[in-house]
CSV table of C-alpha atoms (C1' of nucleotides) in Angstrom, one decimal:
chain,number,residue,atom,x,y,z
A,1,MET,CA,3.6,-18.0,-62.7
A,2,THR,CA,3.1,-22.0,-63.0
A,3,ILE,CA,1.4,-23.9,-60.2
A,4,GLU,CA,4.4,-25.2,-59.3
A,5,GLU,CA,5.7,-21.0,-58.8
A,6,GLN,CA,2.2,-19.8,-57.3
A,7,LEU,CA,2.6,-22.3,-53.9
A,8,ARG,CA,6.7,-22.0,-54.2
A,9,PHE,CA,5.7,-17.9,-53.9
A,10,LEU,CA,2.1,-18.5,-51.4
A,11,LYS,CA,4.9,-21.0,-48.6
A,12,ARG,CA,7.1,-17.4,-48.2
A,13,ASN,CA,6.8,-16.7,-44.8
A,14,THR,CA,4.6,-19.9,-43.5
A,15,THR,CA,5.0,-22.6,-41.2
A,16,HIS,CA,2.2,-25.0,-41.6
A,17,ILE,CA,0.9,-25.2,-44.7
A,18,VAL,CA,-2.1,-28.4,-44.0
A,19,ASP,CA,-2.4,-30.0,-46.1
A,20,GLU,CA,1.2,-29.4,-48.9
A,21,GLN,CA,0.1,-31.1,-51.3
A,22,GLU,CA,-4.5,-30.7,-51.1
A,23,LEU,CA,-3.2,-27.2,-51.7
A,24,LEU,CA,-1.8,-27.8,-54.3
A,25,ASP,CA,-4.3,-30.1,-55.6
A,26,LYS,CA,-6.9,-27.0,-55.1
A,27,LEU,CA,-4.8,-24.0,-57.2
A,28,LYS,CA,-4.2,-26.7,-59.9
A,29,SER,CA,-7.9,-27.2,-60.0
A,30,GLY,CA,-8.4,-23.6,-61.5
A,31,LYS,CA,-10.9,-23.0,-59.3
A,32,LYS,CA,-10.9,-19.2,-57.3
A,33,LEU,CA,-10.4,-20.2,-53.8
A,34,ARG,CA,-12.0,-18.8,-50.7
A,35,ILE,CA,-9.1,-17.2,-48.8
A,36,LYS,CA,-10.7,-16.4,-45.5
A,37,LEU,CA,-8.5,-14.5,-42.6
A,38,GLY,CA,-10.4,-13.5,-39.5
A,39,VAL,CA,-9.4,-11.0,-37.0
A,40,ASP,CA,-11.0,-10.0,-34.0
A,41,PRO,CA,-10.7,-6.1,-33.5
A,42,THR,CA,-9.5,-6.6,-29.9
A,43,ALA,CA,-7.6,-3.6,-30.8
A,44,SER,CA,-7.3,-0.3,-33.0
A,45,HIS,CA,-4.8,-0.2,-34.5
A,46,VAL,CA,-3.2,-2.4,-37.0
A,47,THR,CA,0.5,-3.8,-36.4
A,48,LEU,CA,3.1,-5.2,-37.8
A,49,GLY,CA,2.0,-8.7,-37.2
A,50,TRP,CA,-1.3,-8.7,-38.1
A,51,ALA,CA,-0.3,-7.2,-41.2
A,52,VAL,CA,2.2,-10.6,-41.7
A,53,VAL,CA,-1.1,-12.6,-42.5
A,54,PHE,CA,-3.0,-10.2,-44.4
A,55,ARG,CA,0.3,-9.4,-46.9
A,56,LYS,CA,-0.6,-13.5,-47.6
A,57,LEU,CA,-3.9,-12.8,-47.5
A,58,ARG,CA,-3.1,-9.9,-50.9
A,59,ASP,CA,-0.5,-13.2,-52.1
A,60,PHE,CA,-3.7,-14.9,-52.6
A,61,GLN,CA,-5.5,-12.0,-54.0
A,62,ARG,CA,-3.0,-11.2,-56.1
A,63,LEU,CA,-2.5,-14.3,-58.1
A,64,GLY,CA,-7.0,-13.3,-58.8
A,65,HIS,CA,-8.3,-15.4,-55.3
A,66,GLN,CA,-11.0,-14.3,-53.1
A,67,ALA,CA,-10.6,-13.1,-51.2
A,68,CYS,CA,-13.3,-13.6,-47.4
A,69,LEU,CA,-12.6,-11.4,-44.5
A,70,ILE,CA,-14.0,-12.0,-40.9
A,71,ILE,CA,-14.5,-9.4,-38.1
A,72,GLY,CA,-14.8,-10.8,-35.4
A,73,ASN,CA,-17.7,-8.3,-34.2
A,74,PHE,CA,-19.3,-11.4,-32.3
A,75,THR,CA,-16.1,-13.1,-31.5
A,76,ALA,CA,-14.0,-10.4,-30.0
A,77,GLN,CA,-16.6,-10.3,-27.4
A,78,ILE,CA,-15.7,-13.8,-26.8
A,79,GLY,CA,-11.6,-13.6,-25.9
A,80,ASP,CA,-9.2,-15.5,-28.3
A,81,PRO,CA,-7.3,-18.3,-25.5
A,82,SER,CA,-4.5,-18.7,-27.6
A,83,GLY,CA,-1.4,-18.3,-26.3
A,84,LYS,CA,-2.9,-16.3,-23.3
A,85,SER,CA,-1.8,-17.7,-19.5
A,86,LYS,CA,-5.1,-15.5,-18.8
A,87,THR,CA,-9.2,-14.8,-20.1
A,88,ARG,CA,-8.9,-11.7,-21.9
A,89,PRO,CA,-11.2,-8.2,-20.5
A,90,GLN,CA,-14.7,-8.6,-21.8
A,91,LEU,CA,-15.0,-6.3,-24.9
A,92,THR,CA,-18.3,-4.8,-25.0
A,93,THR,CA,-20.9,-3.5,-27.8
A,94,GLU,CA,-19.9,-0.5,-28.1
A,95,GLN,CA,-15.3,-1.0,-28.4
A,96,VAL,CA,-15.6,-3.4,-30.5
A,97,LYS,CA,-17.5,-1.3,-33.1
A,98,GLU,CA,-15.2,1.5,-32.6
A,99,TYR,CA,-12.4,-1.5,-33.1
A,100,ALA,CA,-13.8,-2.6,-35.9
A,101,ASP,CA,-14.4,0.6,-37.6
A,102,SER,CA,-11.0,1.4,-37.4
A,103,VAL,CA,-9.8,-1.4,-38.1
A,104,LEU,CA,-11.1,-1.7,-41.0
A,105,ASP,CA,-10.4,1.6,-42.6
A,106,GLN,CA,-6.3,0.4,-42.1
A,107,ILE,CA,-6.6,-3.3,-43.0
A,108,PHE,CA,-7.5,-1.9,-46.8
A,109,LYS,CA,-3.6,-0.2,-46.5
A,110,ILE,CA,-3.0,-3.9,-47.2
A,111,LEU,CA,-5.7,-5.2,-49.2
A,112,ASP,CA,-7.2,-5.1,-52.6
A,113,LYS,CA,-10.9,-3.5,-51.3
A,114,ASP,CA,-12.5,-4.0,-54.0
A,115,LYS,CA,-11.4,-7.8,-54.6
A,116,THR,CA,-12.1,-7.8,-50.5
A,117,GLU,CA,-15.5,-9.9,-49.4
A,118,VAL,CA,-16.1,-8.8,-45.9
A,119,TYR,CA,-17.7,-10.3,-43.0
A,120,PHE,CA,-19.2,-9.6,-39.6
A,121,ASN,CA,-19.7,-12.9,-37.1
A,122,GLY,CA,-22.3,-11.3,-35.2
A,123,GLU,CA,-24.4,-11.8,-38.8
A,124,TRP,CA,-24.1,-16.0,-37.6
A,125,LEU,CA,-23.9,-15.8,-34.5
A,126,ASP,CA,-26.0,-13.4,-33.1
A,127,ASN,CA,-29.3,-14.9,-33.9
A,128,MET,CA,-28.1,-18.5,-33.9
A,129,LYS,CA,-30.3,-20.6,-31.4
A,130,LEU,CA,-29.8,-22.0,-28.4
A,131,ALA,CA,-30.2,-25.2,-30.2
A,132,ASP,CA,-28.3,-25.5,-33.0
A,133,PHE,CA,-25.9,-24.0,-31.1
A,134,ILE,CA,-25.8,-27.2,-28.8
A,135,ARG,CA,-25.5,-29.2,-32.1
A,136,LEU,CA,-23.1,-27.4,-32.5
A,137,ALA,CA,-21.2,-28.4,-29.1
A,138,SER,CA,-21.7,-31.9,-30.0
A,139,LYS,CA,-19.3,-32.6,-32.4
A,140,VAL,CA,-16.3,-31.0,-30.8
A,141,THR,CA,-14.6,-32.7,-27.0
A,142,VAL,CA,-14.1,-31.1,-23.8
A,143,ALA,CA,-10.7,-33.2,-23.7
A,144,ARG,CA,-9.4,-32.5,-27.1
A,145,ILE,CA,-10.1,-28.8,-26.2
A,146,LEU,CA,-8.9,-29.4,-22.8
A,147,GLU,CA,-5.0,-30.4,-25.0
A,148,ARG,CA,-4.3,-27.2,-25.9
A,149,ASP,CA,-1.0,-26.0,-24.7
A,150,ASP,CA,-2.5,-22.7,-23.0
A,151,PHE,CA,-5.7,-24.0,-21.5
A,152,LYS,CA,-3.9,-27.2,-19.9
A,153,ASN,CA,-0.6,-25.1,-18.9
A,154,ARG,CA,-3.9,-23.4,-17.0
A,155,LEU,CA,-5.5,-26.0,-15.1
A,156,LYS,CA,-1.8,-26.3,-13.6
A,157,GLU,CA,-0.9,-23.6,-12.4
A,158,GLU,CA,-4.4,-23.1,-10.6
A,159,LYS,CA,-5.8,-20.1,-13.2
A,160,PRO,CA,-9.4,-20.0,-13.7
A,161,ILE,CA,-10.0,-20.8,-17.3
A,162,SER,CA,-13.8,-19.7,-18.0
A,163,LEU,CA,-17.1,-22.5,-19.6
A,164,HIS,CA,-16.9,-19.1,-23.2
A,165,GLU,CA,-13.2,-20.0,-23.7
A,166,ILE,CA,-13.5,-22.6,-24.3
A,167,ILE,CA,-16.6,-21.8,-27.1
A,168,TYR,CA,-14.0,-19.5,-28.8
A,169,PRO,CA,-12.2,-22.5,-30.9
A,170,MET,CA,-15.7,-24.2,-31.7
A,171,CYS,CA,-17.0,-19.7,-32.7
A,172,GLN,CA,-14.0,-20.0,-35.1
A,173,ALA,CA,-14.2,-22.9,-36.5
A,174,TYR,CA,-18.0,-22.5,-37.4
A,175,ASP,CA,-16.6,-18.8,-39.8
A,176,SER,CA,-15.3,-21.5,-42.0
A,177,VAL,CA,-18.1,-23.2,-42.3
A,178,GLU,CA,-20.1,-20.4,-43.0
A,179,LEU,CA,-17.8,-18.7,-45.1
A,180,LYS,CA,-17.2,-22.3,-47.5
A,181,ALA,CA,-13.7,-21.7,-47.0
A,182,ASP,CA,-11.1,-23.3,-49.2
A,183,VAL,CA,-7.9,-22.3,-47.5
A,184,GLU,CA,-7.7,-20.0,-44.3
A,185,LEU,CA,-5.1,-17.9,-43.1
A,186,GLY,CA,-3.8,-17.7,-39.7
A,187,GLY,CA,-0.9,-16.1,-37.4
A,188,ASN,CA,0.6,-19.8,-35.8
A,189,ASP,CA,-0.4,-19.2,-32.8
A,190,GLN,CA,-4.2,-20.2,-34.5
A,191,LEU,CA,-3.2,-23.8,-35.6
A,192,PHE,CA,-5.5,-25.5,-32.8
A,193,ASN,CA,-9.1,-23.5,-34.1
A,194,ASN,CA,-8.1,-23.5,-37.5
A,195,LEU,CA,-7.7,-27.4,-37.7
A,196,LEU,CA,-10.8,-27.0,-35.9
A,197,GLY,CA,-12.8,-25.4,-38.4
A,198,ARG,CA,-11.5,-27.5,-41.2
A,199,THR,CA,-13.1,-31.0,-39.1
A,200,LEU,CA,-16.5,-29.2,-38.5
A,201,MET,CA,-17.0,-28.4,-42.0
A,202,THR,CA,-16.3,-32.4,-43.4
A,203,GLN,CA,-19.7,-32.4,-40.3
A,204,PHE,CA,-21.4,-30.3,-42.0
A,205,SER,CA,-20.4,-33.0,-45.6
A,206,MET,CA,-17.5,-29.8,-47.4
A,207,GLU,CA,-14.6,-29.7,-48.4
A,208,GLY,CA,-12.5,-29.4,-45.4
A,209,GLN,CA,-10.3,-26.4,-45.7
A,210,SER,CA,-6.7,-26.2,-46.4
A,211,VAL,CA,-4.7,-24.4,-43.7
A,212,MET,CA,-1.9,-22.2,-43.7
A,213,LEU,CA,0.3,-21.0,-41.1
A,214,CYS,CA,2.6,-17.2,-41.1
A,215,PRO,CA,4.8,-16.7,-38.3
A,216,LEU,CA,3.9,-14.6,-35.4
A,217,LEU,CA,6.5,-11.5,-34.9
A,218,VAL,CA,8.1,-10.7,-32.6
A,219,GLY,CA,7.5,-8.0,-30.6
A,220,THR,CA,10.0,-3.9,-31.4
A,221,ASP,CA,11.5,-5.3,-27.7
A,222,GLY,CA,13.1,-8.8,-29.6
A,223,LYS,CA,11.0,-11.1,-27.1
A,224,GLU,CA,7.8,-11.5,-26.5
A,225,LYS,CA,5.2,-11.7,-30.3
A,226,MET,CA,4.3,-7.7,-30.7
A,227,SER,CA,0.3,-7.4,-29.8
A,228,GLN,CA,-0.4,-3.8,-28.4
A,229,SER,CA,-1.4,-4.3,-25.2
A,230,LEU,CA,2.8,-5.2,-25.1
A,231,GLY,CA,3.2,-1.2,-26.3
A,232,ASN,CA,6.3,-3.3,-28.4
A,233,TYR,CA,3.8,-2.3,-31.4
A,234,ILE,CA,4.7,-1.1,-34.7
A,235,GLY,CA,0.9,0.1,-36.3
A,236,ILE,CA,0.9,0.3,-40.0
A,237,THR,CA,-0.4,3.7,-39.8
A,238,GLU,CA,2.0,5.3,-38.2
A,239,GLU,CA,4.4,8.2,-38.7
A,240,PRO,CA,7.0,7.8,-40.9
A,241,ASN,CA,9.6,9.1,-38.3
A,242,GLU,CA,7.9,7.0,-35.2
A,243,MET,CA,8.0,4.2,-37.4
A,244,PHE,CA,11.7,4.4,-38.2
A,245,GLY,CA,12.5,4.7,-34.9
A,246,LYS,CA,10.5,2.1,-33.5
A,247,ALA,CA,12.5,0.4,-36.0
A,248,MET,CA,16.1,1.2,-35.5
A,249,SER,CA,15.1,0.4,-31.8
A,250,ILE,CA,14.5,-3.7,-32.2
A,251,PRO,CA,17.9,-6.0,-31.1
A,252,ASP,CA,19.9,-6.9,-33.7
A,253,ASP,CA,19.1,-10.9,-34.3
A,254,ILE,CA,16.0,-10.0,-35.4
A,255,ILE,CA,17.6,-7.7,-38.6
A,256,ILE,CA,16.8,-10.3,-41.0
A,257,ASN,CA,13.1,-12.0,-39.8
A,258,TRP,CA,11.5,-9.1,-39.7
A,259,MET,CA,13.4,-8.3,-43.2
A,260,GLU,CA,11.5,-11.4,-44.6
A,261,LEU,CA,7.9,-11.1,-42.7
A,262,THR,CA,7.7,-6.4,-43.1
A,263,THR,CA,9.7,-5.7,-45.2
A,264,ASP,CA,9.7,-6.3,-50.1
A,265,ILE,CA,12.9,-6.5,-49.6
A,266,SER,CA,13.9,-9.5,-52.8
A,267,PRO,CA,14.3,-12.9,-51.0
A,268,GLU,CA,17.7,-12.8,-53.1
A,269,GLU,CA,18.7,-9.1,-51.3
A,270,ILE,CA,17.7,-10.5,-47.7
A,271,GLU,CA,20.0,-13.5,-48.5
A,272,LYS,CA,23.1,-11.2,-48.6
A,273,TYR,CA,21.7,-9.7,-46.3
A,274,LYS,CA,22.3,-12.2,-43.8
A,275,THR,CA,26.0,-13.6,-44.8
A,276,ALA,CA,26.7,-10.5,-44.7
A,277,LEU,CA,25.4,-10.0,-40.9
A,278,GLU,CA,27.2,-14.0,-40.3
A,279,LYS,CA,30.4,-13.2,-41.6
A,280,ASN,CA,30.7,-9.2,-40.1
A,281,GLU,CA,30.5,-8.2,-43.6
A,282,ILE,CA,28.6,-4.8,-42.7
A,283,ASN,CA,27.3,-2.9,-39.2
A,284,PRO,CA,24.1,-4.5,-38.1
A,285,ARG,CA,22.8,-0.7,-37.8
A,286,ASP,CA,23.8,-0.2,-41.4
A,287,ALA,CA,21.1,-3.1,-42.0
A,288,LYS,CA,19.1,-2.0,-39.5
A,289,LEU,CA,19.0,1.2,-41.7
A,290,TYR,CA,17.3,-0.4,-44.6
A,291,LEU,CA,15.4,-2.4,-42.7
A,292,ALA,CA,13.7,0.7,-41.6
A,293,LYS,CA,13.9,2.9,-44.8
A,294,SER,CA,12.3,-0.6,-47.0
A,295,LEU,CA,9.5,-0.7,-43.7
A,296,VAL,CA,8.6,3.1,-43.9
A,297,SER,CA,8.3,2.1,-48.0
A,298,VAL,CA,6.0,-0.3,-47.6
A,299,TYR,CA,3.3,2.0,-45.7
A,300,HIS,CA,4.4,6.0,-46.7
A,301,GLY,CA,6.2,5.5,-49.9
A,302,SER,CA,10.1,4.6,-51.0
A,303,GLU,CA,10.8,8.4,-50.9
A,304,ALA,CA,8.8,8.9,-47.4
A,305,GLY,CA,10.9,5.8,-46.8
A,306,GLU,CA,14.6,8.6,-47.3
A,307,LYS,CA,13.6,11.5,-45.9
A,308,ALA,CA,12.8,9.5,-41.9
A,309,GLU,CA,16.4,7.9,-43.2
A,310,GLN,CA,17.7,11.2,-43.1
A,311,TYR,CA,15.7,12.2,-40.2
A,312,PHE,CA,17.1,9.1,-38.0
A,313,ILE,CA,20.8,9.9,-38.6
A,314,ASP,CA,20.3,13.8,-38.3
A,315,THR,CA,18.3,13.3,-35.0
A,316,PHE,CA,19.6,10.4,-33.1
A,317,SER,CA,23.0,9.5,-35.2
A,318,ALA,CA,25.1,13.0,-35.8
A,319,ARG,CA,22.2,13.7,-33.2
A,320,LYS,CA,21.6,17.5,-34.5
A,321,GLY,CA,18.2,17.6,-33.8
A,322,PRO,CA,15.3,17.1,-35.9
A,323,THR,CA,15.3,19.4,-38.9
A,324,ASP,CA,12.1,20.4,-39.2
A,325,VAL,CA,9.4,20.1,-36.1
A,326,GLU,CA,6.2,19.9,-35.6
A,327,GLU,CA,5.0,23.8,-34.2
A,328,VAL,CA,2.6,23.4,-31.1
A,329,THR,CA,0.7,25.8,-30.3
A,330,LEU,CA,2.0,28.1,-26.8
A,331,PRO,CA,-1.4,26.9,-24.2
A,332,GLY,CA,-2.2,29.7,-23.3
A,333,SER,CA,-3.1,28.3,-19.3
A,334,CYS,CA,0.7,28.3,-19.3
A,335,LEU,CA,1.6,31.5,-19.8
A,336,THR,CA,2.5,33.6,-16.8
A,337,GLU,CA,3.2,37.2,-16.0
A,338,ASN,CA,7.0,36.9,-16.4
A,339,GLY,CA,7.2,34.2,-19.3
A,340,VAL,CA,5.7,30.5,-19.6
A,341,ASP,CA,5.8,27.9,-16.7
A,342,ILE,CA,6.9,25.2,-18.3
A,343,VAL,CA,5.7,22.3,-15.7
A,344,SER,CA,2.1,23.0,-17.4
A,345,LEU,CA,3.5,23.1,-20.4
A,346,LEU,CA,5.0,20.3,-20.5
A,347,LEU,CA,1.4,18.4,-19.1
A,348,GLU,CA,-0.6,20.3,-21.6
A,349,LEU,CA,1.7,18.9,-24.8
A,350,LYS,CA,1.1,15.0,-22.7
A,351,PHE,CA,4.6,15.0,-22.4
A,352,ALA,CA,4.0,14.1,-18.9
A,353,ASP,CA,1.5,12.2,-17.2
A,354,SER,CA,1.6,14.2,-14.0
A,355,ARG,CA,2.6,17.5,-12.9
A,356,GLY,CA,4.9,15.1,-10.3
A,357,SER,CA,6.5,13.4,-12.9
A,358,ALA,CA,6.7,16.7,-15.2
A,359,LYS,CA,9.0,17.5,-11.8
A,360,ARG,CA,10.7,15.0,-12.1
A,361,LEU,CA,11.0,15.1,-15.4
A,362,ILE,CA,12.8,18.2,-15.6
A,363,GLN,CA,15.6,17.9,-13.0
A,364,SER,CA,16.3,14.8,-14.1
A,365,GLY,CA,17.9,17.1,-16.9
A,366,ALA,CA,15.4,15.9,-19.6
A,367,VAL,CA,14.0,18.4,-20.9
A,368,SER,CA,16.0,21.6,-23.4
A,369,ILE,CA,15.5,24.6,-24.5
A,370,GLU,CA,17.4,25.6,-28.1
A,371,GLY,CA,20.4,22.4,-27.0
A,372,ASN,CA,20.4,24.5,-22.4
A,373,LYS,CA,19.3,22.1,-20.6
A,374,ILE,CA,16.4,23.6,-17.9
A,375,THR,CA,17.2,23.7,-14.3
A,376,ASP,CA,14.9,25.9,-13.7
A,377,LEU,CA,11.1,24.5,-11.8
A,378,TYR,CA,9.4,27.3,-13.0
A,379,THR,CA,8.6,30.1,-15.5
A,380,GLN,CA,10.8,30.0,-18.2
A,381,GLU,CA,11.3,33.3,-19.5
A,382,ASN,CA,12.0,33.6,-24.4
A,383,ILE,CA,10.8,29.7,-24.6
A,384,LYS,CA,8.6,30.8,-27.7
A,385,ASP,CA,10.2,30.1,-31.1
A,386,LYS,CA,12.1,28.3,-30.1
A,387,VAL,CA,12.7,24.1,-30.3
A,388,LEU,CA,11.9,22.4,-27.0
A,389,LYS,CA,13.3,18.7,-26.4
A,390,VAL,CA,11.8,15.7,-23.7
A,391,GLY,CA,14.1,13.2,-23.2
A,392,LYS,CA,15.7,12.1,-26.8
A,393,HIS,CA,12.9,11.5,-29.2
A,394,ARG,CA,10.1,14.1,-28.5
A,395,PHE,CA,10.9,17.5,-30.3
A,396,CYS,CA,8.5,20.4,-29.9
A,397,LYS,CA,8.9,23.7,-31.8
A,398,LEU,CA,6.5,26.4,-29.3
A,399,VAL,CA,4.7,28.8,-32.0
A,400,ALA,CA,2.6,31.6,-29.6
A,401,HIS,CA,-0.9,31.3,-30.7
B,1,G,C1',-23.4,-29.7,-0.8
B,2,G,C1',-18.4,-30.1,2.7
B,3,G,C1',-13.5,-28.9,3.8
B,4,G,C1',-8.7,-26.2,3.1
B,5,A,C1',-5.7,-22.1,0.8
B,6,G,C1',-6.6,-16.8,-1.8
B,7,U,C1',-6.5,-10.8,-3.6
B,8,U,C1',-1.5,-6.0,-1.8
B,9,G,C1',0.5,-0.4,-6.9
B,10,C,C1',1.4,-1.7,-14.0
B,11,C,C1',2.8,-7.2,-13.7
B,12,C,C1',4.4,-10.9,-10.7
B,13,G,C1',5.8,-11.1,-5.2
B,14,A,C1',6.9,-9.4,0.7
B,15,G,C1',5.2,-7.1,4.6
B,16,C,C1',0.8,-10.1,9.5
B,17,G,C1',-0.5,-3.7,14.5
B,18,G,C1',2.6,2.1,14.3
B,19,C,C1',9.5,2.9,11.3
B,20,C,C1',4.2,1.7,5.2
B,21,A,C1',3.4,5.2,-0.5
B,22,A,C1',4.9,-0.7,1.7
B,23,U,C1',10.2,-5.1,0.4
B,24,G,C1',12.8,-7.1,-4.4
B,25,G,C1',12.0,-7.9,-9.4
B,26,G,C1',9.9,-6.9,-14.3
B,27,A,C1',8.0,-3.0,-17.4
B,28,G,C1',8.2,2.1,-17.4
B,29,C,C1',10.2,7.3,-17.9
B,30,A,C1',15.5,9.6,-17.4
B,31,G,C1',20.9,10.3,-17.2
B,32,A,C1',25.8,9.0,-18.8
B,33,C,C1',28.3,5.4,-22.5
B,34,U,C1',27.0,3.1,-27.3
B,35,G,C1',26.5,1.9,-34.0
B,36,U,C1',21.0,1.9,-32.3
B,37,A,C1',15.8,3.8,-28.8
B,38,A,C1',20.6,-3.5,-27.2
B,39,A,C1',24.2,-4.2,-23.2
B,40,U,C1',25.4,-2.3,-18.9
B,41,C,C1',26.3,1.6,-14.7
B,42,U,C1',23.0,5.5,-12.3
B,43,G,C1',18.3,8.4,-10.4
B,44,C,C1',12.8,8.2,-10.7
B,45,C,C1',9.3,5.0,-10.7
B,46,G,C1',0.2,7.0,-7.0
B,47,G,C1',-1.4,12.3,-6.6
B,48,C,C1',-2.1,17.8,-5.4
B,49,G,C1',2.0,21.3,-3.0
B,50,G,C1',9.5,25.7,-4.8
B,51,A,C1',8.7,23.2,1.5
B,52,A,C1',5.7,21.8,5.6
B,53,G,C1',2.3,18.5,4.6
B,54,C,C1',-1.8,16.9,3.2
B,55,C,C1',-5.1,13.1,-0.3
B,56,U,C1',-5.9,8.3,-2.3
B,57,A,C1',-4.0,3.5,-2.3
B,58,C,C1',-3.4,-3.0,0.0
B,59,G,C1',-11.0,-7.3,-3.0
B,60,U,C1',-15.9,-4.9,-0.6
B,61,A,C1',-18.7,-3.1,3.5
B,62,G,C1',-18.2,-2.7,8.2
B,63,G,C1',-15.6,-3.8,13.2
B,64,U,C1',-12.3,-3.4,16.8
B,65,U,C1',-7.8,-0.4,18.2
B,66,C,C1',-5.2,5.6,20.2
B,67,G,C1',-3.1,3.5,15.4
B,68,A,C1',-5.0,-1.9,10.8
B,69,A,C1',-2.6,-4.3,4.4
B,70,U,C1',-1.3,-6.7,9.2
B,71,C,C1',-7.3,-8.4,14.0
B,72,C,C1',-12.7,-9.7,14.0
B,73,U,C1',-17.3,-9.8,10.9
B,74,U,C1',-19.9,-9.8,5.8
B,75,C,C1',-20.6,-9.4,1.2
B,76,A,C1',-17.8,-10.6,-3.6
B,77,C,C1',-14.5,-13.8,-6.9
B,78,U,C1',-10.1,-17.5,-7.7
B,79,C,C1',-7.9,-21.9,-7.0
B,80,C,C1',-7.0,-27.1,-4.9
B,81,C,C1',-9.8,-31.4,-2.8
B,82,C,C1',-13.7,-34.4,-1.7
B,83,A,C1',-19.1,-35.2,-3.2
RNA sequence: GGGGAGUUGCCCGAGCGGCCAAUGGGAGCAGACUGUAAAUCUGCCGGCGGAAGCCUACGUAGGUUCGAAUCCUUCACUCCCCA
């Protein structure tokens, strides 16, 4: 690839590059660039949303540049206010540690582990002296920070802004100084934070990092940004069938966007789907099936993609019920003299949160065995080795111990 | 430091002494329908109980009252204005 081709390749799925010419020059220099990507371990799963940026980092990695991953174990405890209309809950050190382990585990499904430098920003932020910290703080003005929409809006809406939130961007910016980053990647909501890093670096007599931002992936609800706390996410380690099903639930108008951001489908092919959809030459469902299959293939291989598609078609389109169902041992606690206590069973299998909700599920006709709806709230006979179905998509086969 | 407003279920937000487990909206769950887990319509939506009922809940702790989410006091937290 020529340098120009490389740039074009890197520019795919980005929203901002500051500054493009500067980045081109850096690429031309032939230097192995240090590409920074910081993530705060505030949740246990790596979602497809995060994956968009990780995949971009991997692109750089494939071009021979140095991936520098920062796990924000310090900043996670402050809480990034970006795009938030309220203060994040403060996480404990233990929680952050737990999330960090979990996240690191998953990230290397995308990145090449051997070619990634991993840092924890607690390494330098934990031990910073207050005097140094204040000197750092003198480089940033309050007005600059309050320019940010999320702060401005909260101020206007009379919602609280705590001092620690104002400090957040500075800490993240300082990471770039420590890392001597050439380029920082981030989600679209990180523009302010990343630019602050760029500015701060020059104050430390370094060349400022270039900034490259990726679009935020819309969640499965088609409205909000994908996030674990909103529950509209798909985790990259989720089971194929789960992943497939969730992908099928997205609204039609984000199909193309998801193809671009979450799969390895080529730009040319995506373009074909796009025009076909616009001209109504294709059923959106089929485009979505292809999307879902491609998505599963990215994380589980193409064979798993095929299987998940088949499972989906069998289970939901043809309403046949799944072909191979997870087998679950009947818990002894649910057995009664006459058979099985269904309410306890639903509770035991975590299909319901309480006995009351289990009863409600049964009463609303959501529970069936081998296709026969259950109407009796209580004991059921002969349910061993049969398929229990709860709602539209939860199945299991009951096996006696 | 002074003055004012506020804190209700997962979220937003009514209620201002009994009819309040608490209106309404959103989210969620389920049913029907559908190419789809979309849209729409319907039902459910604190816990325990086959039911009667009981328990827990309206920031915290007390108090007034036969009876409080609703009145009084305390404390905590948030916001606004002034200094």
